[in-house]
Coordinates of C-alpha atoms in Angstrom, one line a residue:
M7 CA -5.1 -19.7 17.2
Q8 CA -2.0 -17.6 17.1
A9 CA -2.4 -14.1 15.6
T10 CA -1.4 -13.8 12.1
R11 CA 1.5 -11.4 11.1
L12 CA -1.2 -9.0 9.7
E13 CA -3.1 -9.2 13.0
A14 CA 0.1 -8.4 14.9
L15 CA 0.8 -5.4 12.7
T16 CA -2.8 -4.1 13.3
T17 CA -2.5 -4.6 17.1
R18 CA 0.8 -2.8 17.4
R19 CA -0.4 0.1 15.2
A20 CA -3.5 0.5 17.4
A21 CA -1.4 0.5 20.5
A22 CA 1.0 3.0 19.1
A23 CA -1.8 5.3 18.1
A24 CA -2.9 5.4 21.8
G25 CA 0.1 7.5 22.8
P26 CA -0.8 11.1 24.0
P27 CA -0.5 13.9 21.4
C28 CA 2.2 16.5 21.9
R29 CA 4.0 19.4 20.1
A30 CA 7.3 18.8 18.4
R31 CA 7.7 15.4 20.1
T32 CA 5.8 12.1 19.6
T33 CA 5.7 9.7 22.5
Y34 CA 4.1 6.3 22.6
A35 CA 2.2 4.6 25.4
A36 CA 4.5 2.6 27.5
G37 CA 2.5 -0.6 27.0
A38 CA 3.1 -0.4 23.2
I39 CA 6.9 -0.3 23.5
P40 CA 8.8 -3.6 23.2
Q41 CA 11.8 -3.6 25.5
R42 CA 14.0 -6.0 23.6
R43 CA 17.2 -5.1 21.8
G44 CA 16.8 -5.1 18.1
R45 CA 18.3 -8.1 16.2
R46 CA 20.6 -7.2 13.4
L47 CA 20.8 -9.1 10.1
A48 CA 24.0 -11.1 9.7
R49 CA 26.4 -9.9 7.1
P50 CA 28.5 -12.9 6.1
N51 CA 29.8 -11.6 2.8
R52 CA 31.1 -8.1 3.4
P53 CA 32.7 -6.3 6.3
R54 CA 30.9 -3.3 7.7
E55 CA 31.5 -0.4 10.0
A56 CA 29.6 -0.8 13.3
V57 CA 26.7 1.4 14.0
V58 CA 27.0 2.6 17.6
A59 CA 24.0 4.1 19.3
M60 CA 24.4 7.1 21.6
S61 CA 24.2 6.4 25.3
A62 CA 20.8 6.4 27.0
G63 CA 21.9 9.4 29.1
A64 CA 22.5 11.6 26.1
S65 CA 20.7 15.0 26.4
A66 CA 18.3 16.2 23.8
G67 CA 20.0 19.6 24.0
S68 CA 23.6 18.3 23.4
A69 CA 25.6 20.1 20.8
V70 CA 25.6 18.7 17.3
A71 CA 27.0 20.1 14.0
E72 CA 24.2 21.2 11.8
E73 CA 25.7 19.8 8.6
V74 CA 26.6 16.2 9.7
A75 CA 25.2 13.4 11.7
A76 CA 26.1 13.4 15.4
P77 CA 29.0 11.1 16.4
G78 CA 27.8 7.6 16.9
S79 CA 24.6 8.2 14.8
P80 CA 24.0 6.9 11.3
N81 CA 24.2 9.2 8.3
A82 CA 20.7 8.1 7.4
L83 CA 18.0 6.5 9.6
V84 CA 15.0 4.9 7.9
V85 CA 12.0 4.2 10.1
G86 CA 10.1 1.3 8.7
G87 CA 11.5 -2.0 7.4
G88 CA 8.8 -2.7 4.9
P89 CA 9.2 -2.6 1.1
A90 CA 9.4 1.2 0.9
G91 CA 11.9 1.5 3.8
L92 CA 14.2 -1.2 2.5
A93 CA 14.0 0.2 -1.0
T94 CA 15.0 3.6 0.4
A95 CA 18.1 2.0 2.2
I96 CA 19.2 0.3 -1.1
M97 CA 18.7 3.6 -3.0
L98 CA 20.8 5.6 -0.6
S99 CA 23.5 3.1 -0.6
Q100 CA 23.6 3.0 -4.3
L101 CA 24.0 6.8 -4.3
G102 CA 27.0 6.5 -2.1
W103 CA 25.6 7.1 1.4
K104 CA 27.5 5.4 4.1
D105 CA 26.1 4.0 7.4
V106 CA 22.4 3.7 6.5
R107 CA 20.3 2.2 9.3
V108 CA 16.8 0.8 9.1
V109 CA 14.7 0.2 12.2
D110 CA 11.3 -1.7 12.3
R111 CA 9.1 -2.5 15.3
L112 CA 8.1 -5.9 14.0
P113 CA 10.1 -9.2 13.7
P114 CA 11.7 -9.9 10.3
P115 CA 9.7 -12.1 7.9
A116 CA 10.8 -15.6 6.9
P117 CA 13.3 -15.8 4.0
P118 CA 11.6 -15.7 0.6
A119 CA 12.3 -19.4 -0.2
D120 CA 10.8 -20.5 3.2
A121 CA 8.1 -23.2 3.0
V122 CA 5.7 -21.0 5.0
Y123 CA 4.7 -19.0 1.9
A124 CA 3.5 -22.2 0.2
D125 CA 2.2 -24.0 3.3
A126 CA 0.4 -21.1 4.9
P127 CA 0.1 -18.4 2.2
E128 CA -2.6 -16.5 4.0
R129 CA -0.2 -15.4 6.7
S130 CA 0.8 -12.5 4.5
Y131 CA -1.7 -10.7 2.2
N132 CA -0.9 -10.4 -1.5
L133 CA 0.2 -7.3 -3.3
G134 CA -0.1 -6.6 -7.0
V135 CA 3.0 -5.0 -8.5
S136 CA 2.4 -3.0 -11.6
G137 CA 4.6 -1.2 -14.1
R138 CA 4.8 1.8 -11.7
G139 CA 6.5 -0.3 -9.0
Q140 CA 8.4 -2.6 -11.3
K141 CA 10.1 0.4 -13.1
F142 CA 11.7 1.4 -9.8
L143 CA 12.6 -2.1 -8.7
D144 CA 14.3 -2.5 -12.1
S145 CA 16.2 0.7 -11.6
I146 CA 17.8 -0.6 -8.3
G147 CA 18.5 -4.0 -9.9
V148 CA 16.1 -6.2 -7.8
L149 CA 13.2 -6.8 -10.2
D150 CA 14.4 -10.2 -11.5
K151 CA 14.8 -11.5 -8.0
V152 CA 11.4 -10.2 -6.9
R153 CA 9.8 -11.6 -10.0
S154 CA 11.3 -15.1 -9.3
F155 CA 9.1 -15.3 -6.1
A156 CA 6.0 -13.8 -7.7
A157 CA 3.0 -15.0 -9.9
P158 CA 2.2 -13.4 -13.2
N159 CA -1.2 -11.8 -13.6
F160 CA -2.9 -11.6 -17.0
G161 CA -6.5 -10.9 -16.1
R162 CA -9.5 -11.4 -13.8
M163 CA -12.2 -13.9 -13.4
V164 CA -15.5 -12.7 -11.8
W165 CA -18.5 -14.6 -10.4
D166 CA -21.7 -12.6 -9.7
E167 CA -24.3 -13.3 -7.1
Q168 CA -26.0 -15.9 -9.3
G169 CA -22.7 -17.7 -9.9
N170 CA -22.4 -16.5 -13.5
E171 CA -18.8 -16.4 -14.6
S172 CA -17.0 -13.8 -16.8
V173 CA -13.3 -13.4 -17.6
T174 CA -11.5 -10.3 -18.6
L175 CA -8.1 -11.0 -20.1
R176 CA -5.4 -8.5 -20.9
P177 CA -3.5 -10.2 -23.8
E178 CA -1.6 -6.9 -24.5
I179 CA 0.2 -7.3 -21.1
A180 CA 2.5 -9.9 -22.7
E181 CA 3.8 -7.2 -24.9
E182 CA 4.4 -4.7 -22.1
A183 CA 7.8 -4.0 -20.7
Y184 CA 6.6 -4.6 -17.2
Q185 CA 4.0 -7.4 -16.9
A186 CA 1.9 -7.2 -13.7
F187 CA 2.5 -9.8 -11.0
C188 CA 1.5 -10.7 -7.5
I189 CA 3.6 -11.4 -4.4
Q190 CA 3.0 -11.8 -0.7
R191 CA 4.0 -8.7 1.2
D192 CA 6.2 -10.5 3.7
R193 CA 7.9 -12.2 0.8
L194 CA 8.6 -9.0 -1.0
T195 CA 10.0 -7.6 2.2
A196 CA 12.2 -10.7 2.6
V197 CA 13.6 -10.4 -0.9
L198 CA 14.5 -6.8 -0.2
L199 CA 16.1 -7.8 3.1
E200 CA 18.3 -10.3 1.3
E201 CA 19.3 -7.6 -1.1
C202 CA 20.1 -5.2 1.7
A203 CA 22.5 -7.8 3.1
R204 CA 24.7 -7.3 0.0
Y205 CA 25.4 -3.7 1.1
G206 CA 27.9 -3.2 3.9
E207 CA 26.6 0.3 4.3
I208 CA 23.2 -0.9 5.5
S209 CA 22.3 -2.2 9.0
I210 CA 18.8 -3.3 10.0
S211 CA 17.4 -3.7 13.5
H212 CA 14.0 -5.4 14.1
E213 CA 11.8 -5.1 17.1
V214 CA 13.0 -1.5 17.7
E215 CA 10.3 1.1 18.5
V216 CA 10.6 4.9 17.9
L217 CA 9.9 6.4 21.3
A218 CA 10.2 10.1 20.4
I219 CA 11.2 12.4 17.6
D220 CA 12.3 16.0 18.1
W221 CA 14.1 18.8 16.3
P222 CA 15.9 20.5 19.2
Q223 CA 17.4 23.3 17.0
G224 CA 14.1 24.0 15.2
K225 CA 14.2 24.5 11.5
S226 CA 18.0 25.1 11.5
G227 CA 19.0 21.6 12.8
G228 CA 18.3 18.0 12.3
P229 CA 16.1 15.4 14.1
A230 CA 16.8 13.7 17.4
V231 CA 15.3 10.2 17.5
R232 CA 14.9 8.2 20.7
L233 CA 14.7 4.4 20.2
S234 CA 13.6 1.5 22.4
G235 CA 15.8 -1.3 23.7
G236 CA 18.2 0.9 25.7
E237 CA 19.7 2.4 22.5
G238 CA 19.1 6.0 23.7
E239 CA 19.1 8.9 21.2
V240 CA 20.5 9.1 17.7
R241 CA 20.8 12.2 15.5
P242 CA 21.0 11.1 11.9
G243 CA 22.0 13.3 9.1
L244 CA 18.8 12.3 7.3
L245 CA 15.6 10.8 8.7
V246 CA 13.2 9.0 6.4
G247 CA 9.7 8.1 7.6
A248 CA 8.6 4.9 5.7
D249 CA 6.6 3.6 8.6
G250 CA 3.1 3.4 7.2
F251 CA -0.3 5.0 8.0
N252 CA 0.4 5.6 11.7
S253 CA 3.8 7.0 10.9
A254 CA 5.7 8.2 13.9
V255 CA 7.8 10.5 11.7
A256 CA 4.9 12.1 9.8
R257 CA 2.9 12.6 13.0
A258 CA 5.9 14.2 14.7
L259 CA 6.3 16.6 11.8
S260 CA 2.6 17.3 11.7
D261 CA 2.6 18.0 15.5
S262 CA 5.7 20.2 15.3
E263 CA 6.5 23.8 14.3
V264 CA 9.4 22.9 12.0
S265 CA 7.4 21.7 9.0
D266 CA 4.3 22.6 7.1
L267 CA 3.3 19.0 6.8
E268 CA -0.3 18.4 7.8
L269 CA -2.1 15.0 7.8
K270 CA -5.5 15.2 6.1
S271 CA -7.9 12.2 6.6
W272 CA -11.6 11.5 6.2
E273 CA -14.1 9.6 8.2
D274 CA -14.6 6.2 6.6
K275 CA -18.2 6.1 5.4
N276 CA -17.8 2.8 3.5
T277 CA -16.0 0.7 6.2
R278 CA -15.0 -2.8 5.2
V279 CA -13.2 -5.4 7.3
Y280 CA -11.7 -8.7 6.2
K281 CA -10.4 -12.1 6.9
T282 CA -7.9 -14.1 4.9
V283 CA -8.4 -17.5 3.4
P284 CA -5.9 -19.8 1.7
L285 CA -6.8 -21.6 -1.6
D286 CA -5.0 -24.7 -2.8
Y287 CA -6.2 -25.6 -6.3
D288 CA -4.4 -28.9 -6.3
L289 CA -7.1 -30.1 -3.9
D290 CA -9.7 -29.9 -6.7
P291 CA -11.0 -33.5 -6.9
K292 CA -12.1 -33.1 -10.5
D293 CA -9.5 -31.1 -12.5
P294 CA -6.8 -29.1 -10.7
S295 CA -5.5 -27.9 -14.1
S296 CA -8.8 -26.1 -14.8
W297 CA -7.8 -23.3 -12.4
K298 CA -6.2 -20.4 -14.1
R299 CA -3.3 -19.6 -11.8
D300 CA -2.3 -16.4 -13.5
L301 CA -5.7 -14.7 -12.9
N302 CA -7.2 -12.7 -10.0
F303 CA -10.5 -14.1 -8.8
S304 CA -13.5 -12.0 -7.5
A305 CA -16.7 -13.6 -6.3
S306 CA -19.9 -12.2 -4.8
S307 CA -21.7 -14.3 -2.2
Q308 CA -24.4 -16.4 -3.7
D309 CA -26.5 -17.0 -0.5
G310 CA -27.1 -13.5 0.7
A311 CA -24.1 -13.2 3.1
D312 CA -23.1 -9.8 1.7
V313 CA -19.4 -10.9 1.5
T314 CA -17.0 -10.5 -1.4
M315 CA -14.0 -12.8 -1.9
E316 CA -11.0 -11.4 -3.7
V317 CA -8.2 -13.9 -4.5
L318 CA -4.7 -13.2 -5.8
P319 CA -2.2 -15.9 -7.0
T320 CA 1.1 -17.0 -5.4
H321 CA 4.3 -18.1 -6.9
E322 CA 3.5 -21.7 -6.0
G323 CA 0.2 -21.7 -7.9
K324 CA -2.0 -21.2 -4.8
G325 CA -4.2 -18.4 -3.8
V326 CA -4.6 -15.9 -1.0
G327 CA -8.2 -14.9 -0.5
V328 CA -9.5 -11.9 1.3
A329 CA -13.2 -12.0 2.4
L330 CA -14.4 -8.4 2.6
Y331 CA -17.6 -7.4 4.5
K332 CA -19.1 -4.7 6.6
P333 CA -18.4 -4.7 10.4
G334 CA -21.1 -6.7 12.2
N335 CA -22.0 -8.8 9.2
E336 CA -24.4 -11.4 10.6
A337 CA -23.3 -14.3 8.4
I338 CA -19.7 -13.8 9.6
L339 CA -20.7 -13.5 13.2
E340 CA -22.6 -16.8 12.9
A341 CA -19.5 -18.5 11.3
S342 CA -17.9 -18.8 14.7
T343 CA -17.0 -22.5 14.5
E344 CA -15.2 -24.7 12.0
E345 CA -18.5 -26.2 10.8
A346 CA -20.3 -22.9 10.5
A347 CA -17.4 -21.4 8.6
R348 CA -17.4 -24.3 6.2
Q349 CA -21.1 -23.9 5.6
L350 CA -20.7 -20.2 5.0
I351 CA -18.1 -20.9 2.3
E352 CA -20.0 -23.8 0.7
R353 CA -23.3 -21.8 0.4
N354 CA -21.9 -18.5 -0.7
F355 CA -18.7 -19.5 -2.6
P356 CA -19.4 -23.0 -3.8
Q357 CA -16.8 -22.5 -6.6
F358 CA -14.1 -22.4 -3.9
A359 CA -15.4 -25.0 -1.5
D360 CA -13.2 -27.9 -2.8
V361 CA -10.0 -25.9 -2.9
I362 CA -10.0 -24.4 0.6
P363 CA -7.9 -26.6 3.0
R364 CA -9.9 -28.1 5.9
R365 CA -7.6 -26.3 8.4
A366 CA -8.6 -23.0 7.1
Y367 CA -12.2 -23.2 8.3
A368 CA -11.3 -23.2 12.0
Q369 CA -8.8 -20.5 11.4
F370 CA -11.4 -18.4 9.6
A371 CA -13.8 -18.8 12.5
Q372 CA -11.2 -17.6 15.0
Q373 CA -9.7 -14.8 13.1
R374 CA -10.5 -11.3 14.2
D375 CA -11.8 -8.7 11.8
Q376 CA -9.0 -6.8 10.2
R377 CA -9.6 -3.2 9.2
L378 CA -8.6 -1.4 6.1
P379 CA -6.8 1.9 6.5
V380 CA -8.7 5.2 6.0
F381 CA -7.8 7.6 3.2
Q382 CA -5.1 10.0 4.3
Y383 CA -2.5 12.2 2.7
A384 CA 0.2 14.8 3.7
K385 CA -0.8 18.4 2.9
N386 CA 1.5 21.3 2.2
A387 CA 4.9 19.4 2.6
L388 CA 6.4 16.0 2.5
H389 CA 9.5 16.9 4.5
G390 CA 11.0 18.8 7.5
P391 CA 14.5 19.7 8.5
R392 CA 16.7 16.8 7.3
T393 CA 13.6 14.6 7.3
A394 CA 11.5 13.2 4.5
C395 CA 8.3 11.0 4.5
L396 CA 7.2 8.6 1.8
G397 CA 4.9 5.6 1.2
D398 CA 1.7 5.2 3.3
S399 CA 2.9 7.9 5.6
I400 CA 2.1 10.5 2.9
H401 CA -0.6 8.8 0.9
T402 CA -2.8 6.0 2.4
V403 CA -5.4 4.4 0.2
K404 CA -7.5 1.3 0.5
P405 CA -5.7 -1.7 -1.3
Y406 CA -8.4 -2.3 -3.9
F407 CA -6.4 -1.5 -7.0
G408 CA -2.7 -2.2 -6.1
L409 CA -1.7 1.5 -5.8
G410 CA -0.1 1.5 -2.4
V411 CA 3.2 -0.3 -2.7
N412 CA 3.6 0.8 -6.4
S413 CA 3.2 4.5 -5.5
A414 CA 5.6 4.0 -2.5
F415 CA 8.3 2.7 -4.8
E416 CA 7.7 5.7 -7.0
D417 CA 8.2 8.0 -4.0
V418 CA 11.6 6.5 -3.4
G419 CA 12.5 7.1 -7.1
V420 CA 11.4 10.7 -6.9
L421 CA 13.5 11.3 -3.8
R422 CA 16.5 9.7 -5.5
S423 CA 16.1 12.0 -8.5
C424 CA 16.0 15.0 -6.2
L425 CA 19.2 13.9 -4.3
E426 CA 21.0 13.0 -7.5
S427 CA 20.2 16.2 -9.3
R428 CA 21.9 18.2 -6.4
G429 CA 24.8 15.8 -6.0
V430 CA 23.8 14.8 -2.4
K431 CA 25.7 11.6 -1.6
D432 CA 25.8 12.1 2.2
P433 CA 24.4 14.5 4.8
T434 CA 27.4 16.9 4.7
G435 CA 26.5 18.4 1.4
D436 CA 24.9 21.9 1.1
G437 CA 22.2 20.6 -1.2
L438 CA 20.3 18.3 1.2
G439 CA 17.8 21.0 2.2
E440 CA 17.2 22.0 -1.4
A441 CA 16.8 18.3 -2.4
L442 CA 14.1 17.7 0.3
Q443 CA 12.3 20.9 -0.7
A444 CA 12.4 19.8 -4.4
F445 CA 10.9 16.4 -3.3
T446 CA 8.0 18.3 -1.8
D447 CA 7.6 20.6 -4.8
A448 CA 7.8 17.7 -7.3
H449 CA 5.6 15.2 -5.5
R450 CA 3.2 16.8 -3.1
R451 CA 0.4 17.1 -5.7
N452 CA 0.9 13.5 -6.8
A453 CA 0.3 12.2 -3.3
E454 CA -2.8 14.4 -2.9
T455 CA -4.2 13.4 -6.3
L456 CA -3.6 9.7 -5.7
V457 CA -5.6 9.7 -2.4
K458 CA -8.4 11.9 -3.7
M459 CA -8.9 9.9 -6.9
S460 CA -8.7 6.6 -4.9
R461 CA -11.3 7.9 -2.4
S462 CA -13.7 8.5 -5.3
F463 CA -13.6 4.7 -6.0
D464 CA -15.0 4.1 -2.5
G465 CA -18.1 6.3 -3.2
G466 CA -20.7 3.8 -4.5
F467 CA -22.7 4.1 -7.7
V468 CA -22.8 7.8 -8.2
F469 CA -19.1 8.6 -7.6
F470 CA -17.5 5.3 -8.8
V471 CA -19.7 3.1 -11.0
L472 CA -21.4 5.9 -13.0
P473 CA -18.1 7.7 -13.8
I474 CA -16.6 4.4 -14.9
I475 CA -19.6 3.8 -17.2
L476 CA -19.4 7.4 -18.6
D477 CA -15.6 7.0 -19.2
S478 CA -16.1 3.8 -21.1
I479 CA -18.8 5.2 -23.3
F480 CA -17.0 8.5 -24.2
H481 CA -13.6 6.8 -24.6
K482 CA -15.1 4.3 -27.0
L483 CA -16.9 7.0 -29.0
L484 CA -14.1 9.6 -29.1
P485 CA -10.8 7.9 -28.0
S486 CA -8.8 10.8 -29.3
V487 CA -10.7 13.2 -27.0
F488 CA -11.6 11.3 -23.9
S489 CA -9.1 9.2 -21.8
T490 CA -9.8 5.7 -20.4
N491 CA -11.3 5.3 -16.9
S492 CA -9.7 6.6 -13.7
I493 CA -8.4 3.3 -12.5
R494 CA -6.6 2.6 -15.7
M495 CA -5.2 6.2 -15.7
L496 CA -3.7 5.7 -12.2
Q497 CA -2.1 2.4 -13.3
K498 CA -0.2 4.0 -16.2
H499 CA 3.3 3.8 -14.8
D500 CA 4.6 6.6 -17.0
L501 CA 1.9 9.1 -16.1
P502 CA 2.3 11.1 -12.8
F503 CA -0.8 11.1 -10.6
E504 CA -1.2 14.8 -10.8
Q505 CA -1.3 14.7 -14.6
A506 CA -3.8 11.9 -14.5
G507 CA -6.0 13.9 -12.2
A508 CA -5.9 16.9 -14.5
I509 CA -6.8 14.8 -17.5
K510 CA -9.8 13.3 -15.7
R511 CA -11.0 16.8 -14.6
K512 CA -10.9 17.9 -18.2
D513 CA -12.8 14.8 -19.2
R514 CA -15.5 15.4 -16.6
A515 CA -16.0 19.0 -17.7
L516 CA -16.4 17.9 -21.4
Q517 CA -18.7 15.1 -20.4
I518 CA -21.0 17.4 -18.4
S519 CA -21.0 19.9 -21.2
L520 CA -22.0 17.4 -23.8
L521 CA -24.6 15.8 -21.6
S522 CA -26.0 19.2 -20.9
L523 CA -26.3 19.9 -24.6
V524 CA -28.3 16.7 -25.0
L525 CA -30.3 16.5 -21.8
L526 CA -31.4 20.2 -21.4
P527 CA -33.2 20.4 -24.7
A528 CA -34.8 17.0 -24.0
A529 CA -35.9 18.2 -20.6
A530 CA -37.4 21.4 -22.2
L531 CA -39.4 19.2 -24.7
V532 CA -40.7 17.1 -21.8
L533 CA -41.8 20.2 -19.9
R534 CA -43.6 21.6 -23.0
A535 CA -45.3 18.3 -23.5
L536 CA -46.5 18.2 -19.9
K537 CA -47.7 21.8 -20.1
W538 CA -49.6 21.0 -23.3
L539 CA -51.2 18.0 -21.7
M540 CA -52.2 19.9 -18.6
T541 CA -53.7 22.8 -20.5
G542 CA -55.2 20.8 -23.3

């Protein structure tokens, strides 16, 4: 079977990570570099100025004015053509920046109206877009278009290991300004690509790899970026790293002496891998209308496979399922044929057996395990000389609660505010350095808090389930004193992550104090009773 788009992404990221470490320059392994010229999006509606790359023979030490992009280089270069990178390009164009270029190492996705999103929805995993992300999309004028390709989400249906069903609805969501919805990642990217095509200032090149990044003049100058495909070196007035967990830009800053940015990550002690599964509810032979197509579904395996199935809805009323399990899961290893995969699903997820297309079983058997990213954040700084990082490059979390893409959009909004407040409409202004420093000052703690709080959700009963239980009890008893649980706090789109973390720390201190007042006297009574029994 051909590798899925998600598999291709994982493979290229792994290859890129194999490059040798270095100081002030990041170089990829030769085998990971595609040698094709990037394909540009057509711009049929508006004329544009050509973006001319510097010749391949340009020297890294060539003279360049400190306050402007080098001749032939874009005013802004955005590395990463996913949702965060494309949103950044739109934001810069709306601020008045000219000649904004986006490069991405992967091919472009199909247009958002393409039949592939209905016929093979599992080719791109689903994202949940909450009020935090929608608020930004609304601010750049693309929310309605994104929503037109999305599925609303009003709650969650859960099946436990015995097949018992429970539903949690959020009726209040209908009254909220931003109602949560789900959309395939590639489809979201495709919508933003179409939006970028409306701006003559934006050019986009796919299948272009970043070969090296350097700051030849140290902290006093801008970046020099070498690209694949014979494009040579470019020296943008602003470099934005929106290129994900294995960010070339963030790693180059971390390896250099020009920035305080340091990447902090943890060993994954709760590793989960996954495979994707399509669901077509119209295949239900009994009653297709019985399926609630505006809910998330979560099911635990009923026959001991130790697999969890999470399903998010699509615009066409289908579902994209993700089967989560530990590496080396015996049931998954045994499901290596179409028939074995079918039996695995029928025994462990009988509620889904009738709505999984027959073709999906062979695909499931042949899929490779896909890994979730580890928790990682950028310490000390989010920027360098004429360089900023955002999205997964500064805060990587596991995609359990829809925080990744939403926080990435918020990053772009914070960067916009910092540029706007200093009147920076191009790289020639004096305020760019101040704006980037303000971005770090305003947002560094938010990135750190997001990752640390999200990491606590991965900690099992003591660090995740028990705190959720305590939060629920205390919030119900004293709602004016104790906040709701951490997951809900992070999903409040008008509450900065740093503030949410401070509130939860206060809650924990009060909870421990109150529990101590109750438990310590009780423990003393127990000890006295034991002493009396032993001496009596």
